[in-house]
PDB file of C-alpha atoms in Angstrom:
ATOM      1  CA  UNK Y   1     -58.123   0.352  46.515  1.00  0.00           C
ATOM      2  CA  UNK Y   2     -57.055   3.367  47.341  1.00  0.00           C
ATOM      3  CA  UNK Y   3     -56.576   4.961  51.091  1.00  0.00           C
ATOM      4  CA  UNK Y   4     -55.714   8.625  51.852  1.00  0.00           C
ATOM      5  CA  UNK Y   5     -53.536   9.204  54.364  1.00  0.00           C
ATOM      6  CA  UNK Y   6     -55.327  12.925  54.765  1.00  0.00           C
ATOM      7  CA  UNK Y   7     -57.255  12.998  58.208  1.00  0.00           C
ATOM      8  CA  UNK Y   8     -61.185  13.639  58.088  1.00  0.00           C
ATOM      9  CA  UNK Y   9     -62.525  17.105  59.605  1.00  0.00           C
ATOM     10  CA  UNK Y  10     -63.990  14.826  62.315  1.00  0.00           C
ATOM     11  CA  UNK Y  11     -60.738  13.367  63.219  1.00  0.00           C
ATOM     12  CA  UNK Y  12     -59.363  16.609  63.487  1.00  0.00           C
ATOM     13  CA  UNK Y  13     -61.687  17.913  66.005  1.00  0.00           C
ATOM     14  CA  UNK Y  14     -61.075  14.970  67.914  1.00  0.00           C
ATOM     15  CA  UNK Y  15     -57.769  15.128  67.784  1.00  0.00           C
ATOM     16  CA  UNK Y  16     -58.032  18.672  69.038  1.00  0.00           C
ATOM     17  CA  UNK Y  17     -60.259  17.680  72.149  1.00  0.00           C
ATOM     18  CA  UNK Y  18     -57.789  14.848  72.795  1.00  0.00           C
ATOM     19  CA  UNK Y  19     -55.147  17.333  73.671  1.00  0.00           C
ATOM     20  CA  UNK Y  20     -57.109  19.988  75.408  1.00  0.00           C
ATOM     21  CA  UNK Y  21     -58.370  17.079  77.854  1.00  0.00           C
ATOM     22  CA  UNK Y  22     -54.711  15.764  78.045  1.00  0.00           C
ATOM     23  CA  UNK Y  23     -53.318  19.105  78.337  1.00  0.00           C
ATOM     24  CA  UNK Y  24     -55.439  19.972  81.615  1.00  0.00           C
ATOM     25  CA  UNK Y  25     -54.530  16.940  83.104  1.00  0.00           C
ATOM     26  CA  UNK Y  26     -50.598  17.236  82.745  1.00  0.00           C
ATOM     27  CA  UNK Y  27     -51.619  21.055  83.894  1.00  0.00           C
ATOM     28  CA  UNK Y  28     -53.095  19.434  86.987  1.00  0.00           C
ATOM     29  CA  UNK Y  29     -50.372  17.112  87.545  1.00  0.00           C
ATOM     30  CA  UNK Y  30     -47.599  19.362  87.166  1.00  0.00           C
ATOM     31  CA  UNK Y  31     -48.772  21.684  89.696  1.00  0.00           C
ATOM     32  CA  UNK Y  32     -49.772  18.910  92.369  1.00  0.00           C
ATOM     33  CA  UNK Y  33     -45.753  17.865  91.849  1.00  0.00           C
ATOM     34  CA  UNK Y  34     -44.584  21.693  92.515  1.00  0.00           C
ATOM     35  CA  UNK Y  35     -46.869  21.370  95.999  1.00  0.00           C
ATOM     36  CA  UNK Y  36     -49.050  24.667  93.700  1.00  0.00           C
ATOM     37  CA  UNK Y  37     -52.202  25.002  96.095  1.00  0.00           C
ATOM     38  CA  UNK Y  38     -55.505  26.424  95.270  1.00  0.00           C
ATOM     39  CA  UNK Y  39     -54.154  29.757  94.222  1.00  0.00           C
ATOM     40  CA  UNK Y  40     -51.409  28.144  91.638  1.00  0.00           C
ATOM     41  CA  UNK Y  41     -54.455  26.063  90.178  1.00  0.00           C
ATOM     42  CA  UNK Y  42     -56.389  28.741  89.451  1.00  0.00           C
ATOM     43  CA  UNK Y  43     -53.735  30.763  88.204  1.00  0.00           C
ATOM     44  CA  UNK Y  44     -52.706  28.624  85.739  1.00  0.00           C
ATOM     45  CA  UNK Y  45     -56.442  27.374  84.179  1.00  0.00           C
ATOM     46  CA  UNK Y  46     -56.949  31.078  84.513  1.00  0.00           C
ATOM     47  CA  UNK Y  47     -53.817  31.597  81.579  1.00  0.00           C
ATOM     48  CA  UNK Y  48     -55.070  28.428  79.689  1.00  0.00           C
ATOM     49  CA  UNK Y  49     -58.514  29.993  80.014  1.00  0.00           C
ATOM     50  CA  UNK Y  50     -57.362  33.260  78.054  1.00  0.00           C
ATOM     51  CA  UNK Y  51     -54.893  31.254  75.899  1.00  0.00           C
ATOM     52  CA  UNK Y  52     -58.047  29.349  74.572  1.00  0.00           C
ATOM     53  CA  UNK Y  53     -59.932  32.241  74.498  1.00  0.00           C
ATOM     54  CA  UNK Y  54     -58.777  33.086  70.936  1.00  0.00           C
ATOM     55  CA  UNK Y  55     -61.712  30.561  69.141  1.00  0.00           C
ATOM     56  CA  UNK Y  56     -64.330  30.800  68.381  1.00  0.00           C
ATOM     57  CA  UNK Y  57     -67.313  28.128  67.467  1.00  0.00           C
ATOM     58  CA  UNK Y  58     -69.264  30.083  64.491  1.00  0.00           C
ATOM     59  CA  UNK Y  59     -72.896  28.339  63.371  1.00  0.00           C
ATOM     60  CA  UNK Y  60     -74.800  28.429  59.864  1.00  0.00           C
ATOM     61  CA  UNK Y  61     -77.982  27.775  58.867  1.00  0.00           C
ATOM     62  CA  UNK Y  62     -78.895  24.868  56.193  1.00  0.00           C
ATOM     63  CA  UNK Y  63     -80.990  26.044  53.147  1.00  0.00           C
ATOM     64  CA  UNK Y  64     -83.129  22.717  52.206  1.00  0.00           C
ATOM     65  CA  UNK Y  65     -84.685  22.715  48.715  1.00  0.00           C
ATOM     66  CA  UNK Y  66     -86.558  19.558  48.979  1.00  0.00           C
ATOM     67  CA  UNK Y  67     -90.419  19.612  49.252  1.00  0.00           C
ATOM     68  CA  UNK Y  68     -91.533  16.390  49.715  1.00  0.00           C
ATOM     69  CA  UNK Y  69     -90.050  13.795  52.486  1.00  0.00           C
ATOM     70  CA  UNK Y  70     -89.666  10.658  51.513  1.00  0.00           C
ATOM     71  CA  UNK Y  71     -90.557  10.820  47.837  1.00  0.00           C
ATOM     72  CA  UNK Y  72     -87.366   9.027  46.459  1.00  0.00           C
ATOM     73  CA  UNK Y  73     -86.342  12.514  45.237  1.00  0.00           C
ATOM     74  CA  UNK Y  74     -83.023  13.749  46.637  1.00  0.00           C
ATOM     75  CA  UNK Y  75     -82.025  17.306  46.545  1.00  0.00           C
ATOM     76  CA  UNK Y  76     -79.298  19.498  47.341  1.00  0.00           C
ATOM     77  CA  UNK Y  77     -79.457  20.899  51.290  1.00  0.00           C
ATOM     78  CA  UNK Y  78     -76.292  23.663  51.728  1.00  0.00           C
ATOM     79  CA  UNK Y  79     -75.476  25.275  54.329  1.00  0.00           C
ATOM     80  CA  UNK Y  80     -72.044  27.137  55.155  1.00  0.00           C
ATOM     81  CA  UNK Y  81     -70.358  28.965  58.287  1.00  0.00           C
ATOM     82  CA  UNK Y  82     -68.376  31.764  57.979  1.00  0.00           C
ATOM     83  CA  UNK Y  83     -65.468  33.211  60.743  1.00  0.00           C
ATOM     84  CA  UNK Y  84     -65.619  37.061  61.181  1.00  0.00           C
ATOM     85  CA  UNK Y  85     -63.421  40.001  59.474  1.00  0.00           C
ATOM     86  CA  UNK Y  86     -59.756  39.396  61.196  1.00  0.00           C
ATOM     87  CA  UNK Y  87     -60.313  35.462  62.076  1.00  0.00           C
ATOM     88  CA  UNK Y  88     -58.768  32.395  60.605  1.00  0.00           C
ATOM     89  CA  UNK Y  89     -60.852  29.229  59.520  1.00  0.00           C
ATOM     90  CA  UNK Y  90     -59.655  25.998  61.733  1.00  0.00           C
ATOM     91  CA  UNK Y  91     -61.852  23.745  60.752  1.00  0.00           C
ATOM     92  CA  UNK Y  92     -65.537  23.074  60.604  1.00  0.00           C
ATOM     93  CA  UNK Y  93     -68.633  20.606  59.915  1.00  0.00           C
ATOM     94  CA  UNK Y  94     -72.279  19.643  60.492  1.00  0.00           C
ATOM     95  CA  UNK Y  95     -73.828  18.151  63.173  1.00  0.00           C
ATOM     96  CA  UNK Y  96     -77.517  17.543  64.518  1.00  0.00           C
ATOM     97  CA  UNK Y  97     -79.746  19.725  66.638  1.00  0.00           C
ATOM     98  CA  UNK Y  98     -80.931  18.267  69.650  1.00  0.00           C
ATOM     99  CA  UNK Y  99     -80.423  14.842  70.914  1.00  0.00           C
ATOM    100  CA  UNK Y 100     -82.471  13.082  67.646  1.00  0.00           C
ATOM    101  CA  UNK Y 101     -79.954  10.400  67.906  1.00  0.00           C
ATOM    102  CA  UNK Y 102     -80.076  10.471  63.736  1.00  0.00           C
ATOM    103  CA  UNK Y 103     -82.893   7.948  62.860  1.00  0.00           C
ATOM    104  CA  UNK Y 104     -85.298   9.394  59.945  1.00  0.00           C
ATOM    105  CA  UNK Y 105     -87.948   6.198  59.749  1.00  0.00           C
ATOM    106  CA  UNK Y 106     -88.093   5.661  55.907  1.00  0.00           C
ATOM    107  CA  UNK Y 107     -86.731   8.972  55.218  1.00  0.00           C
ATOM    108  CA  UNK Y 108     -82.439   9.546  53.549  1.00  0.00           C
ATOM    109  CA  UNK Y 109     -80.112  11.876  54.381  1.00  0.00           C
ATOM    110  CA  UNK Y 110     -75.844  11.834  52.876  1.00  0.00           C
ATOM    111  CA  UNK Y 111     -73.355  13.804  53.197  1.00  0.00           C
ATOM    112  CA  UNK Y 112     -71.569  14.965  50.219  1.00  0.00           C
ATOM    113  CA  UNK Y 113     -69.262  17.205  51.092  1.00  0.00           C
ATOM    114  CA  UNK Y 114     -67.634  19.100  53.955  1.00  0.00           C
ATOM    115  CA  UNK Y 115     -64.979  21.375  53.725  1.00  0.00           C
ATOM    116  CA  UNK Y 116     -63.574  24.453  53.691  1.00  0.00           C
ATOM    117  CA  UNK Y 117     -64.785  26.881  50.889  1.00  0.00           C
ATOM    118  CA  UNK Y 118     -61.766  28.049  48.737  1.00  0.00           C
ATOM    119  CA  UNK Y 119     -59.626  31.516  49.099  1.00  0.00           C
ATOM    120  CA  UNK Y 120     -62.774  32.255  51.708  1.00  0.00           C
ATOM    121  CA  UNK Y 121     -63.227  31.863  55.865  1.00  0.00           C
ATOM    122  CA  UNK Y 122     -65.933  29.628  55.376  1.00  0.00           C
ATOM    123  CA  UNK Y 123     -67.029  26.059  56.489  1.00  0.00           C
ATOM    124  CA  UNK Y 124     -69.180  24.551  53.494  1.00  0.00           C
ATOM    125  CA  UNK Y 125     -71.426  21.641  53.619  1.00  0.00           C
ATOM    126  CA  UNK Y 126     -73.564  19.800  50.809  1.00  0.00           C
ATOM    127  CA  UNK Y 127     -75.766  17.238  52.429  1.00  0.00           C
ATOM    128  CA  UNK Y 128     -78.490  14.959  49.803  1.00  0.00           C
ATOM    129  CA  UNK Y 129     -81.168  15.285  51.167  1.00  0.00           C
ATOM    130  CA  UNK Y 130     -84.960  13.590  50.833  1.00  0.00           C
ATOM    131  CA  UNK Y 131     -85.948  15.005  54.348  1.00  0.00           C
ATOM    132  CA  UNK Y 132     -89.046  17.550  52.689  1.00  0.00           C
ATOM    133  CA  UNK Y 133     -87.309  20.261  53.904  1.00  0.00           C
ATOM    134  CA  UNK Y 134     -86.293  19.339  57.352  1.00  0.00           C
ATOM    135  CA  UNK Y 135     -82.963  19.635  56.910  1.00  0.00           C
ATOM    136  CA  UNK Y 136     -82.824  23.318  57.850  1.00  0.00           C
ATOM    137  CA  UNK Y 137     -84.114  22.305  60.716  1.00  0.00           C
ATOM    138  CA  UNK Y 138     -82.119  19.118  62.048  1.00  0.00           C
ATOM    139  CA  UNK Y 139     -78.921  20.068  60.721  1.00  0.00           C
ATOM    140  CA  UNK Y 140     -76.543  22.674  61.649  1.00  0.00           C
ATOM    141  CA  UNK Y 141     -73.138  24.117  59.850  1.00  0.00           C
ATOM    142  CA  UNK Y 142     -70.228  24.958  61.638  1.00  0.00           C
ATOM    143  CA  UNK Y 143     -67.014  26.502  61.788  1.00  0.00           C
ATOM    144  CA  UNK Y 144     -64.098  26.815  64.204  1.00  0.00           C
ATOM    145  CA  UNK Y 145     -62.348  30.284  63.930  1.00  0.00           C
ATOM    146  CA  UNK Y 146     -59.605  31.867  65.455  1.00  0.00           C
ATOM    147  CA  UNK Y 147     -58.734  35.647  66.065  1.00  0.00           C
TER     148      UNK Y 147
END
């Protein structure tokens, strides 16, 4: 068997929120050991503020091909995300709309693959999909950018 020692887009992202959360709390620390008061707080989250100000979350729509849900016949759903003239591609993926929790009764949904599209600033994802369609509307792409 073999493992990859590449991390997922998922772990990424979490990753990423991992240090933003652990970043505001050393911010908060740090100033409650300088004796900073309300002005030095706000300050400071007001510079982390603009420093994070630079990304931006970008959103796609999923194209669904399948007609009939739950026929045994799985097709294709794409859908991609694409950053802006100027802005670089961080990373990206596909999530659900709306707190469905991700239970189709008798109905399949896979991902196939999620990843960035080559030479382009563009999150793609190819999802198999027996949903009748529904995927445009449960699923959305997206992509993290920076400018």
């Amino acid at each position: 068997m073999k493992t990859s020692l590449r991390p997922s887009p998922a772990m990424i992202v979490a990753l990423i929120a991992l240090f933003v959360a652990l970043g505001g709390s050393a911010l908060g620390y740090g100033l409650r050991r300088e004796g900073g008061g309300p002005g030095k707080a706000a300050e400071a989250y007001a510079r982390a503020a603009h420093h994070h100000a630079h990304y931006k979350l970008r959103s796609g729509k999923i194209i669904d091909s399948d007609t009939t849900p739950g026929d045994g016949s799985f097709n294709d759903a794409v859908g991609h995300a694409f950053c802006k003239h100027g802005e670089r591609l961080i990373s990206g993926g596909v999530r659900l709309r709306g707190g469905l929790g991700g239970v189709f009764p008798g109905l399949h949904v896979a991902l196939v693959d999620s990843g960035p599209a080559p030479k382009r600033s563009e999150w793609a994802v190819t999802l198999s999909s027996d949903l009748g369609g529904e995927a445009r509307e449960r699923f959305v792409v997206f992509a993290y950018c920076k400018s």
